[in-house]
mmCIF file of N, CA and C in Angstrom:
data_model
loop_
_atom_site.group_PDB
_atom_site.id
_atom_site.type_symbol
_atom_site.label_atom_id
_atom_site.label_comp_id
_atom_site.label_asym_id
_atom_site.label_seq_id
_atom_site.Cartn_x
_atom_site.Cartn_y
_atom_site.Cartn_z
ATOM 1 N N UNK A 1 0.694 -1.161 0.096
ATOM 2 C CA UNK A 1 0.001 -0.049 -0.105
ATOM 3 C C UNK A 1 0.878 1.380 -0.035
ATOM 4 N N UNK A 2 0.641 2.192 -0.765
ATOM 5 C CA UNK A 2 1.406 3.459 -0.877
ATOM 6 C C UNK A 2 1.323 4.368 0.029
ATOM 7 N N UNK A 3 2.022 5.245 0.315
ATOM 8 C CA UNK A 3 1.924 6.470 1.343
ATOM 9 C C UNK A 3 0.659 7.155 1.014
ATOM 10 N N UNK A 4 0.361 7.426 -0.159
ATOM 11 C CA UNK A 4 -0.959 8.155 -0.770
ATOM 12 C C UNK A 4 -2.049 7.529 -0.158
ATOM 13 N N UNK A 5 -2.123 6.126 -0.475
ATOM 14 C CA UNK A 5 -3.183 5.203 -0.316
ATOM 15 C C UNK A 5 -3.454 5.257 1.303
ATOM 16 N N UNK A 6 -2.397 5.046 2.002
ATOM 17 C CA UNK A 6 -2.513 5.283 3.484
ATOM 18 C C UNK A 6 -3.108 6.581 4.292
ATOM 19 N N UNK A 7 -2.719 7.564 3.614
ATOM 20 C CA UNK A 7 -3.041 8.750 4.057
ATOM 21 C C UNK A 7 -4.707 8.941 3.739
ATOM 22 N N UNK A 8 -4.823 8.565 2.534
ATOM 23 C CA UNK A 8 -6.114 8.629 1.925
ATOM 24 C C UNK A 8 -7.339 7.745 3.127
ATOM 25 N N UNK A 9 -6.722 6.540 3.401
ATOM 26 C CA UNK A 9 -7.571 5.607 4.213
ATOM 27 C C UNK A 9 -7.530 6.237 5.451
ATOM 28 N N UNK A 10 -6.489 6.772 6.376
ATOM 29 C CA UNK A 10 -6.538 7.279 7.556
ATOM 30 C C UNK A 10 -7.361 8.552 7.577
ATOM 31 N N UNK A 11 -6.933 9.603 6.690
ATOM 32 C CA UNK A 11 -7.905 10.448 6.756
ATOM 33 C C UNK A 11 -9.310 10.674 6.713
ATOM 34 N N UNK A 12 -9.441 9.833 5.516
ATOM 35 C CA UNK A 12 -10.667 9.606 4.891
ATOM 36 C C UNK A 12 -12.062 8.627 5.945
ATOM 37 N N UNK A 13 -11.104 7.578 6.610
ATOM 38 C CA UNK A 13 -11.822 6.792 7.633
ATOM 39 C C UNK A 13 -11.870 7.624 8.808
ATOM 40 N N UNK A 14 -11.042 8.306 9.125
ATOM 41 C CA UNK A 14 -11.215 9.375 10.141
ATOM 42 C C UNK A 14 -12.337 10.261 10.283
ATOM 43 N N UNK A 15 -12.381 10.823 8.936
ATOM 44 C CA UNK A 15 -13.431 12.101 9.026
ATOM 45 C C UNK A 15 -14.689 11.200 8.833
ATOM 46 N N UNK A 16 -14.762 10.138 8.116
ATOM 47 C CA UNK A 16 -15.898 9.259 7.841
ATOM 48 C C UNK A 16 -16.534 8.850 9.103
ATOM 49 N N UNK A 17 -15.590 8.368 9.922
ATOM 50 C CA UNK A 17 -16.359 8.002 11.452
ATOM 51 C C UNK A 17 -16.658 9.082 11.962
ATOM 52 N N UNK A 18 -15.948 10.285 12.062
ATOM 53 C CA UNK A 18 -16.690 11.399 12.748
ATOM 54 C C UNK A 18 -17.728 11.892 12.293
ATOM 55 N N UNK A 19 -17.872 12.034 10.883
ATOM 56 C CA UNK A 19 -19.219 12.515 10.385
ATOM 57 C C UNK A 19 -20.330 11.297 10.649
ATOM 58 N N UNK A 20 -19.974 10.296 10.653
ATOM 59 C CA UNK A 20 -21.197 9.112 11.172
ATOM 60 C C UNK A 20 -21.615 9.561 12.488
ATOM 61 N N UNK A 21 -20.871 9.679 13.482
ATOM 62 C CA UNK A 21 -21.010 10.219 14.914
ATOM 63 C C UNK A 21 -21.973 11.754 15.038
ATOM 64 N N UNK A 22 -21.362 12.516 14.162
ATOM 65 C CA UNK A 22 -21.876 13.801 14.076
ATOM 66 C C UNK A 22 -23.266 13.711 13.482
ATOM 67 N N UNK A 23 -23.760 13.243 12.402
ATOM 68 C CA UNK A 23 -25.171 12.970 11.754
ATOM 69 C C UNK A 23 -25.795 12.145 13.194
ATOM 70 N N UNK A 24 -25.304 11.139 13.704
ATOM 71 C CA UNK A 24 -25.888 10.424 14.586
ATOM 72 C C UNK A 24 -26.452 11.466 15.857
ATOM 73 N N UNK A 25 -25.337 12.437 16.239
ATOM 74 C CA UNK A 25 -25.981 13.281 17.291
ATOM 75 C C UNK A 25 -27.248 14.134 16.789
ATOM 76 N N UNK A 26 -27.080 14.563 15.491
ATOM 77 C CA UNK A 26 -28.612 15.428 15.178
ATOM 78 C C UNK A 26 -29.828 14.484 15.041
ATOM 79 N N UNK A 27 -29.606 13.342 14.626
ATOM 80 C CA UNK A 27 -30.598 12.319 14.753
ATOM 81 C C UNK A 27 -31.203 11.996 16.487
ATOM 82 N N UNK A 28 -30.273 11.865 16.963
ATOM 83 C CA UNK A 28 -30.418 11.508 18.598
ATOM 84 C C UNK A 28 -31.167 12.780 19.210
ATOM 85 N N UNK A 29 -30.608 13.882 18.689
ATOM 86 C CA UNK A 29 -31.113 15.129 19.248
ATOM 87 C C UNK A 29 -32.758 15.429 19.391
ATOM 88 N N UNK A 30 -33.463 14.497 18.298
ATOM 89 C CA UNK A 30 -34.731 14.641 18.236
ATOM 90 C C UNK A 30 -35.400 13.621 19.118
ATOM 91 N N UNK A 31 -34.900 12.572 19.861
ATOM 92 C CA UNK A 31 -35.347 11.611 20.765
ATOM 93 C C UNK A 31 -34.889 11.578 21.841
ATOM 94 N N UNK A 32 -33.629 12.170 22.140
ATOM 95 C CA UNK A 32 -32.737 11.688 23.508
ATOM 96 C C UNK A 32 -32.371 12.951 24.090
ATOM 97 N N UNK A 33 -32.513 13.023 25.475
ATOM 98 C CA UNK A 33 -32.096 14.188 26.094
ATOM 99 C C UNK A 33 -30.652 14.572 25.727
ATOM 100 N N UNK A 34 -30.514 15.929 25.602
ATOM 101 C CA UNK A 34 -29.125 16.319 24.868
ATOM 102 C C UNK A 34 -28.002 15.664 25.872
ATOM 103 N N UNK A 35 -28.114 15.666 27.291
ATOM 104 C CA UNK A 35 -27.080 15.094 28.158
ATOM 105 C C UNK A 35 -26.674 13.727 27.798
ATOM 106 N N UNK A 36 -27.752 12.886 27.107
ATOM 107 C CA UNK A 36 -27.325 11.576 27.091
ATOM 108 C C UNK A 36 -26.889 11.257 25.748
ATOM 109 N N UNK A 37 -27.018 12.115 24.804
ATOM 110 C CA UNK A 37 -26.720 11.821 23.150
ATOM 111 C C UNK A 37 -25.444 11.100 23.206
ATOM 112 N N UNK A 38 -24.261 11.533 23.752
ATOM 113 C CA UNK A 38 -23.112 10.855 23.683
ATOM 114 C C UNK A 38 -23.207 9.122 24.033
ATOM 115 N N UNK A 39 -23.804 9.217 25.063
ATOM 116 C CA UNK A 39 -23.951 7.578 25.630
ATOM 117 C C UNK A 39 -24.669 6.641 24.504
ATOM 118 N N UNK A 40 -25.536 7.440 23.833
ATOM 119 C CA UNK A 40 -26.388 6.506 22.774
ATOM 120 C C UNK A 40 -25.514 6.238 21.293
ATOM 121 N N UNK A 41 -24.695 7.484 21.077
ATOM 122 C CA UNK A 41 -23.788 7.438 20.110
ATOM 123 C C UNK A 41 -22.709 6.519 20.301
ATOM 124 N N UNK A 42 -22.156 6.334 21.182
ATOM 125 C CA UNK A 42 -20.936 5.557 21.703
ATOM 126 C C UNK A 42 -20.706 4.294 21.196
ATOM 127 N N UNK A 43 -22.135 3.539 21.896
ATOM 128 C CA UNK A 43 -21.677 2.085 21.151
ATOM 129 C C UNK A 43 -21.807 1.654 19.935
ATOM 130 N N UNK A 44 -22.435 2.711 19.154
ATOM 131 C CA UNK A 44 -22.735 2.494 17.607
ATOM 132 C C UNK A 44 -21.322 2.925 16.906
ATOM 133 N N UNK A 45 -20.888 3.958 17.226
ATOM 134 C CA UNK A 45 -19.543 4.385 16.584
ATOM 135 C C UNK A 45 -18.446 3.376 17.310
ATOM 136 N N UNK A 46 -18.430 2.736 18.349
ATOM 137 C CA UNK A 46 -17.350 1.925 18.628
ATOM 138 C C UNK A 46 -17.474 0.660 17.670
ATOM 139 N N UNK A 47 -18.811 0.295 17.421
ATOM 140 C CA UNK A 47 -18.917 -0.904 16.684
ATOM 141 C C UNK A 47 -18.492 -0.648 15.238
ATOM 142 N N UNK A 48 -19.055 0.611 14.620
ATOM 143 C CA UNK A 48 -18.530 0.757 13.300
ATOM 144 C C UNK A 48 -17.061 0.965 13.262
ATOM 145 N N UNK A 49 -16.432 1.637 14.214
ATOM 146 C CA UNK A 49 -14.899 1.688 14.229
ATOM 147 C C UNK A 49 -14.257 0.553 14.232
ATOM 148 N N UNK A 50 -14.522 -0.416 15.200
ATOM 149 C CA UNK A 50 -14.322 -1.718 15.294
ATOM 150 C C UNK A 50 -14.096 -2.586 13.770
ATOM 151 N N UNK A 51 -15.398 -2.478 13.409
ATOM 152 C CA UNK A 51 -15.566 -2.999 11.770
ATOM 153 C C UNK A 51 -14.379 -2.390 10.735
ATOM 154 N N UNK A 52 -14.652 -1.252 10.951
ATOM 155 C CA UNK A 52 -13.695 -0.644 9.850
ATOM 156 C C UNK A 52 -12.030 -1.000 10.056
ATOM 157 N N UNK A 53 -11.560 -0.960 11.560
ATOM 158 C CA UNK A 53 -10.115 -1.235 11.605
ATOM 159 C C UNK A 53 -9.793 -3.006 11.465
ATOM 160 N N UNK A 54 -10.952 -3.657 11.745
ATOM 161 C CA UNK A 54 -10.882 -5.076 11.236
ATOM 162 C C UNK A 54 -10.849 -5.500 9.829
ATOM 163 N N UNK A 55 -11.900 -4.720 8.913
ATOM 164 C CA UNK A 55 -12.118 -4.959 7.771
ATOM 165 C C UNK A 55 -11.511 -4.020 6.690
ATOM 166 N N UNK A 56 -11.204 -2.761 6.885
ATOM 167 C CA UNK A 56 -10.791 -1.848 6.020
ATOM 168 C C UNK A 56 -9.234 -1.098 6.186
ATOM 169 N N UNK A 57 -8.888 -1.557 7.451
ATOM 170 C CA UNK A 57 -7.615 -1.035 7.540
ATOM 171 C C UNK A 57 -6.747 -2.086 7.752
ATOM 172 N N UNK A 58 -5.440 -1.851 6.867
ATOM 173 C CA UNK A 58 -4.273 -2.785 6.848
ATOM 174 C C UNK A 58 -2.889 -1.886 6.980
ATOM 175 N N UNK A 59 -2.223 -2.457 8.121
ATOM 176 C CA UNK A 59 -0.996 -1.662 7.921
ATOM 177 C C UNK A 59 -0.066 -2.647 8.308
ATOM 178 N N UNK A 60 1.180 -2.388 7.954
ATOM 179 C CA UNK A 60 2.216 -3.394 8.152
ATOM 180 C C UNK A 60 3.238 -3.463 9.383
ATOM 181 N N UNK A 61 2.929 -2.254 10.401
ATOM 182 C CA UNK A 61 3.524 -2.397 11.501
ATOM 183 C C UNK A 61 2.578 -1.977 12.727
ATOM 184 N N UNK A 62 2.944 -2.336 13.683
ATOM 185 C CA UNK A 62 2.179 -1.895 14.930
ATOM 186 C C UNK A 62 2.219 -0.160 15.222
ATOM 187 N N UNK A 63 3.157 0.372 14.919
ATOM 188 C CA UNK A 63 3.538 1.799 15.054
ATOM 189 C C UNK A 63 2.462 2.404 14.384
ATOM 190 N N UNK A 64 2.153 1.767 13.103
ATOM 191 C CA UNK A 64 1.097 2.561 12.468
ATOM 192 C C UNK A 64 -0.310 2.650 12.785
ATOM 193 N N UNK A 65 -0.519 1.695 13.758
ATOM 194 C CA UNK A 65 -1.836 1.526 14.242
ATOM 195 C C UNK A 65 -1.844 2.411 15.321
ATOM 196 N N UNK A 66 -0.775 2.752 15.893
ATOM 197 C CA UNK A 66 -0.717 3.744 16.928
ATOM 198 C C UNK A 66 -0.828 5.056 16.208
ATOM 199 N N UNK A 67 -0.282 5.277 15.182
ATOM 200 C CA UNK A 67 -0.241 6.527 14.694
ATOM 201 C C UNK A 67 -1.568 6.999 13.937
ATOM 202 N N UNK A 68 -2.199 5.717 13.471
ATOM 203 C CA UNK A 68 -3.583 5.774 13.107
ATOM 204 C C UNK A 68 -4.813 6.279 14.115
ATOM 205 N N UNK A 69 -4.529 5.652 15.467
ATOM 206 C CA UNK A 69 -5.232 6.034 16.566
ATOM 207 C C UNK A 69 -5.028 7.649 17.022
ATOM 208 N N UNK A 70 -3.748 8.196 16.780
ATOM 209 C CA UNK A 70 -3.445 9.402 17.334
ATOM 210 C C UNK A 70 -4.181 10.317 16.247
ATOM 211 N N UNK A 71 -3.937 9.937 15.048
ATOM 212 C CA UNK A 71 -4.814 10.809 13.920
ATOM 213 C C UNK A 71 -6.157 10.936 14.107
ATOM 214 N N UNK A 72 -6.835 9.965 14.144
ATOM 215 C CA UNK A 72 -8.300 9.824 14.540
ATOM 216 C C UNK A 72 -8.546 10.619 15.809
ATOM 217 N N UNK A 73 -7.753 10.589 16.868
ATOM 218 C CA UNK A 73 -8.218 11.449 17.958
ATOM 219 C C UNK A 73 -8.065 12.745 17.698
ATOM 220 N N UNK A 74 -7.084 13.187 16.764
ATOM 221 C CA UNK A 74 -6.661 14.837 16.580
ATOM 222 C C UNK A 74 -7.842 14.882 15.544
ATOM 223 N N UNK A 75 -8.479 14.072 14.676
ATOM 224 C CA UNK A 75 -9.474 14.638 13.833
ATOM 225 C C UNK A 75 -10.787 14.858 14.648
ATOM 226 N N UNK A 76 -10.921 13.899 15.728
ATOM 227 C CA UNK A 76 -12.180 14.038 16.499
ATOM 228 C C UNK A 76 -11.829 15.391 17.289
ATOM 229 N N UNK A 77 -10.986 15.661 17.840
ATOM 230 C CA UNK A 77 -10.961 16.995 18.791
ATOM 231 C C UNK A 77 -11.034 18.264 17.964
ATOM 232 N N UNK A 78 -10.411 18.136 16.932
ATOM 233 C CA UNK A 78 -10.330 19.430 16.214
ATOM 234 C C UNK A 78 -11.970 19.766 15.462
ATOM 235 N N UNK A 79 -12.418 18.811 14.913
ATOM 236 C CA UNK A 79 -13.766 18.652 14.308
ATOM 237 C C UNK A 79 -14.836 19.014 15.172
ATOM 238 N N UNK A 80 -14.663 18.105 16.662
ATOM 239 C CA UNK A 80 -15.731 18.386 17.646
ATOM 240 C C UNK A 80 -15.847 19.756 18.237
ATOM 241 N N UNK A 81 -14.380 20.442 18.403
ATOM 242 C CA UNK A 81 -14.362 21.828 18.642
ATOM 243 C C UNK A 81 -14.980 22.678 17.756
ATOM 244 N N UNK A 82 -14.445 22.391 16.300
ATOM 245 C CA UNK A 82 -15.087 23.459 15.572
ATOM 246 C C UNK A 82 -16.397 23.461 15.050
ATOM 247 N N UNK A 83 -17.051 22.474 14.954
ATOM 248 C CA UNK A 83 -18.402 21.953 14.455
ATOM 249 C C UNK A 83 -19.438 21.878 15.567
ATOM 250 N N UNK A 84 -19.126 21.409 16.701
ATOM 251 C CA UNK A 84 -19.923 21.256 17.954
ATOM 252 C C UNK A 84 -19.974 22.330 18.772
ATOM 253 N N UNK A 85 -18.556 22.539 19.662
ATOM 254 C CA UNK A 85 -18.491 23.408 20.625
ATOM 255 C C UNK A 85 -18.510 24.872 20.204
ATOM 256 N N UNK A 86 -17.689 25.224 18.892
ATOM 257 C CA UNK A 86 -17.718 26.558 18.396
ATOM 258 C C UNK A 86 -19.229 27.063 17.743
ATOM 259 N N UNK A 87 -19.366 26.193 16.788
ATOM 260 C CA UNK A 87 -20.895 26.262 15.765
ATOM 261 C C UNK A 87 -21.926 25.907 16.484
ATOM 262 N N UNK A 88 -22.193 25.043 17.482
ATOM 263 C CA UNK A 88 -23.466 24.923 18.113
ATOM 264 C C UNK A 88 -23.395 25.211 19.523
ATOM 265 N N UNK A 89 -22.478 25.545 20.095
ATOM 266 C CA UNK A 89 -22.391 26.300 21.539
ATOM 267 C C UNK A 89 -23.378 25.365 22.403
ATOM 268 N N UNK A 90 -23.016 24.150 22.560
ATOM 269 C CA UNK A 90 -24.384 23.686 23.623
ATOM 270 C C UNK A 90 -24.354 24.309 24.788
ATOM 271 N N UNK A 91 -25.419 24.041 25.451
ATOM 272 C CA UNK A 91 -25.939 25.218 26.478
ATOM 273 C C UNK A 91 -25.104 24.441 27.747
ATOM 274 N N UNK A 92 -24.883 23.068 28.116
ATOM 275 C CA UNK A 92 -24.627 22.496 29.195
ATOM 276 C C UNK A 92 -22.924 22.212 29.003
ATOM 277 N N UNK A 93 -22.589 22.918 27.999
ATOM 278 C CA UNK A 93 -21.145 22.438 27.588
ATOM 279 C C UNK A 93 -21.056 21.164 26.877
ATOM 280 N N UNK A 94 -19.735 20.812 26.298
ATOM 281 C CA UNK A 94 -19.577 19.616 25.648
ATOM 282 C C UNK A 94 -18.672 18.491 26.212
ATOM 283 N N UNK A 95 -17.630 19.008 26.827
ATOM 284 C CA UNK A 95 -16.656 18.028 27.443
ATOM 285 C C UNK A 95 -16.959 17.472 28.675
ATOM 286 N N UNK A 96 -17.786 16.371 28.593
ATOM 287 C CA UNK A 96 -17.891 15.305 29.825
ATOM 288 C C UNK A 96 -17.534 14.077 29.548
ATOM 289 N N UNK A 97 -17.716 13.119 30.548
ATOM 290 C CA UNK A 97 -17.088 11.993 30.595
ATOM 291 C C UNK A 97 -17.682 11.272 29.216
ATOM 292 N N UNK A 98 -18.646 11.280 28.847
ATOM 293 C CA UNK A 98 -18.848 10.367 27.644
ATOM 294 C C UNK A 98 -17.907 10.894 26.397
ATOM 295 N N UNK A 99 -17.531 12.165 26.238
ATOM 296 C CA UNK A 99 -16.654 12.646 25.429
ATOM 297 C C UNK A 99 -15.199 12.253 25.695
ATOM 298 N N UNK A 100 -14.801 12.168 26.721
ATOM 299 C CA UNK A 100 -13.394 11.714 27.268
ATOM 300 C C UNK A 100 -13.283 10.158 26.791
ATOM 301 N N UNK A 101 -14.355 9.431 27.034
ATOM 302 C CA UNK A 101 -14.404 7.850 26.799
ATOM 303 C C UNK A 101 -14.125 7.862 25.424
ATOM 304 N N UNK A 102 -15.164 8.195 24.704
ATOM 305 C CA UNK A 102 -14.960 8.530 23.036
ATOM 306 C C UNK A 102 -13.403 8.568 22.565
ATOM 307 N N UNK A 103 -12.960 9.740 23.248
ATOM 308 C CA UNK A 103 -11.780 9.974 22.565
ATOM 309 C C UNK A 103 -10.832 8.768 22.986
ATOM 310 N N UNK A 104 -10.834 8.372 24.082
ATOM 311 C CA UNK A 104 -10.040 7.314 24.469
ATOM 312 C C UNK A 104 -10.272 5.883 23.649
ATOM 313 N N UNK A 105 -11.529 5.695 23.116
ATOM 314 C CA UNK A 105 -11.863 4.395 22.506
ATOM 315 C C UNK A 105 -11.493 5.003 20.879
ATOM 316 N N UNK A 106 -11.570 6.081 20.606
ATOM 317 C CA UNK A 106 -11.114 6.297 19.308
ATOM 318 C C UNK A 106 -9.560 6.013 19.194
ATOM 319 N N UNK A 107 -8.709 6.235 19.985
ATOM 320 C CA UNK A 107 -7.347 5.917 20.098
ATOM 321 C C UNK A 107 -7.244 4.236 20.437
ATOM 322 N N UNK A 108 -7.867 3.798 21.516
ATOM 323 C CA UNK A 108 -7.566 2.554 21.905
ATOM 324 C C UNK A 108 -7.983 1.475 20.680
ATOM 325 N N UNK A 109 -9.036 1.645 19.977
ATOM 326 C CA UNK A 109 -9.481 0.678 19.108
ATOM 327 C C UNK A 109 -8.830 0.185 17.996
ATOM 328 N N UNK A 110 -8.131 1.151 17.166
ATOM 329 C CA UNK A 110 -7.178 0.936 16.478
ATOM 330 C C UNK A 110 -5.844 0.175 16.889
ATOM 331 N N UNK A 111 -5.475 0.712 18.094
ATOM 332 C CA UNK A 111 -4.213 0.153 18.862
ATOM 333 C C UNK A 111 -4.720 -0.887 19.134
ATOM 334 N N UNK A 112 -5.265 -1.335 19.948
ATOM 335 C CA UNK A 112 -5.646 -2.970 20.499
ATOM 336 C C UNK A 112 -5.837 -3.706 19.154
ATOM 337 N N UNK A 113 -6.865 -3.445 18.228
ATOM 338 C CA UNK A 113 -6.785 -4.282 16.920
ATOM 339 C C UNK A 113 -5.929 -4.427 16.217
ATOM 340 N N UNK A 114 -5.041 -3.518 16.245
ATOM 341 C CA UNK A 114 -3.577 -3.605 15.564
ATOM 342 C C UNK A 114 -2.837 -4.515 16.192
ATOM 343 N N UNK A 115 -2.574 -4.289 17.358
ATOM 344 C CA UNK A 115 -1.822 -5.317 18.208
ATOM 345 C C UNK A 115 -1.849 -6.989 18.039
ATOM 346 N N UNK A 116 -3.413 -7.130 17.998
ATOM 347 C CA UNK A 116 -3.690 -8.550 17.620
ATOM 348 C C UNK A 116 -3.649 -8.815 16.158
ATOM 349 N N UNK A 117 -3.878 -8.070 15.433
ATOM 350 C CA UNK A 117 -3.607 -8.402 13.600
ATOM 351 C C UNK A 117 -2.061 -8.584 13.682
ATOM 352 N N UNK A 118 -1.370 -7.692 14.009
ATOM 353 C CA UNK A 118 -0.064 -7.859 14.107
ATOM 354 C C UNK A 118 0.594 -9.440 14.786
ATOM 355 N N UNK A 119 -0.098 -9.516 15.839
ATOM 356 C CA UNK A 119 0.577 -10.950 16.578
ATOM 357 C C UNK A 119 -0.106 -12.165 15.793
ATOM 358 N N UNK A 120 -1.307 -12.086 15.436
ATOM 359 C CA UNK A 120 -1.934 -12.842 14.220
ATOM 360 C C UNK A 120 -1.113 -13.253 12.957
ATOM 361 N N UNK A 121 -0.570 -12.258 12.326
ATOM 362 C CA UNK A 121 0.180 -12.126 11.298
ATOM 363 C C UNK A 121 1.597 -12.595 11.461
ATOM 364 N N UNK A 122 2.268 -12.733 12.421
ATOM 365 C CA UNK A 122 3.461 -13.170 12.984
ATOM 366 C C UNK A 122 4.511 -12.045 12.868
ATOM 367 N N UNK A 123 3.914 -10.779 12.854
ATOM 368 C CA UNK A 123 4.787 -9.458 13.145
ATOM 369 C C UNK A 123 5.044 -9.439 14.706
ATOM 370 N N UNK A 124 5.944 -8.806 14.620
ATOM 371 C CA UNK A 124 6.311 -8.589 16.104
ATOM 372 C C UNK A 124 5.694 -7.341 16.912
ATOM 373 N N UNK A 125 4.471 -7.507 17.464
ATOM 374 C CA UNK A 125 4.156 -6.176 18.131
ATOM 375 C C UNK A 125 5.103 -6.126 19.364
ATOM 376 N N UNK A 126 4.771 -4.994 19.978
ATOM 377 C CA UNK A 126 5.675 -4.835 21.318
ATOM 378 C C UNK A 126 5.249 -5.643 22.344
ATOM 379 N N UNK A 127 5.992 -6.126 23.366
ATOM 380 C CA UNK A 127 5.938 -7.119 24.241
ATOM 381 C C UNK A 127 4.974 -6.298 25.276
ATOM 382 N N UNK A 128 3.837 -6.714 25.802
ATOM 383 C CA UNK A 128 3.173 -6.124 26.909
ATOM 384 C C UNK A 128 3.544 -6.684 28.150
ATOM 385 N N UNK A 129 3.898 -5.744 29.029
ATOM 386 C CA UNK A 129 4.366 -5.843 30.434
ATOM 387 C C UNK A 129 3.454 -7.084 30.996
ATOM 388 N N UNK A 130 3.831 -8.061 31.602
ATOM 389 C CA UNK A 130 3.062 -8.769 32.344
ATOM 390 C C UNK A 130 2.909 -8.544 33.895
ATOM 391 N N UNK A 131 3.661 -7.651 34.502
ATOM 392 C CA UNK A 131 3.958 -7.113 35.749
ATOM 393 C C UNK A 131 5.198 -7.524 36.235
ATOM 394 N N UNK A 132 5.300 -7.081 37.486
ATOM 395 C CA UNK A 132 6.721 -7.210 38.186
ATOM 396 C C UNK A 132 7.075 -8.701 37.982
ATOM 397 N N UNK A 133 8.439 -8.859 37.956
ATOM 398 C CA UNK A 133 9.073 -9.977 38.078
ATOM 399 C C UNK A 133 9.790 -10.032 39.486
ATOM 400 N N UNK A 134 9.909 -11.246 39.860
ATOM 401 C CA UNK A 134 11.004 -11.695 41.214
ATOM 402 C C UNK A 134 12.309 -11.895 40.528
#
């Protein structure tokens, strides 16, 4: 896979996943109390993100999955700030526990799945510390 293809898939899926959550927010706004919208979007967004990483993302190293997670979080933070915080100005604020969990999952999903993909293919993901040794 060329660097251009990786960039397109990284930013394309990052923007696409963010846009899915954004549109779901408007849909849920009609049916769900505003302070609960994120909790309704999160399981759907997490499931879609897991599917995307499993089926549509291929990288040759574990570090690429870490980079993917970082870029997706940056996309989420910047676009949330511009299109939710600044544009919509939520009355009760935006940054609450559900948003922080969403950012954490946006990073962890590609990293954890990437780890297991690398392990399955025989690539060498970094060792996970198993705890103190005597």
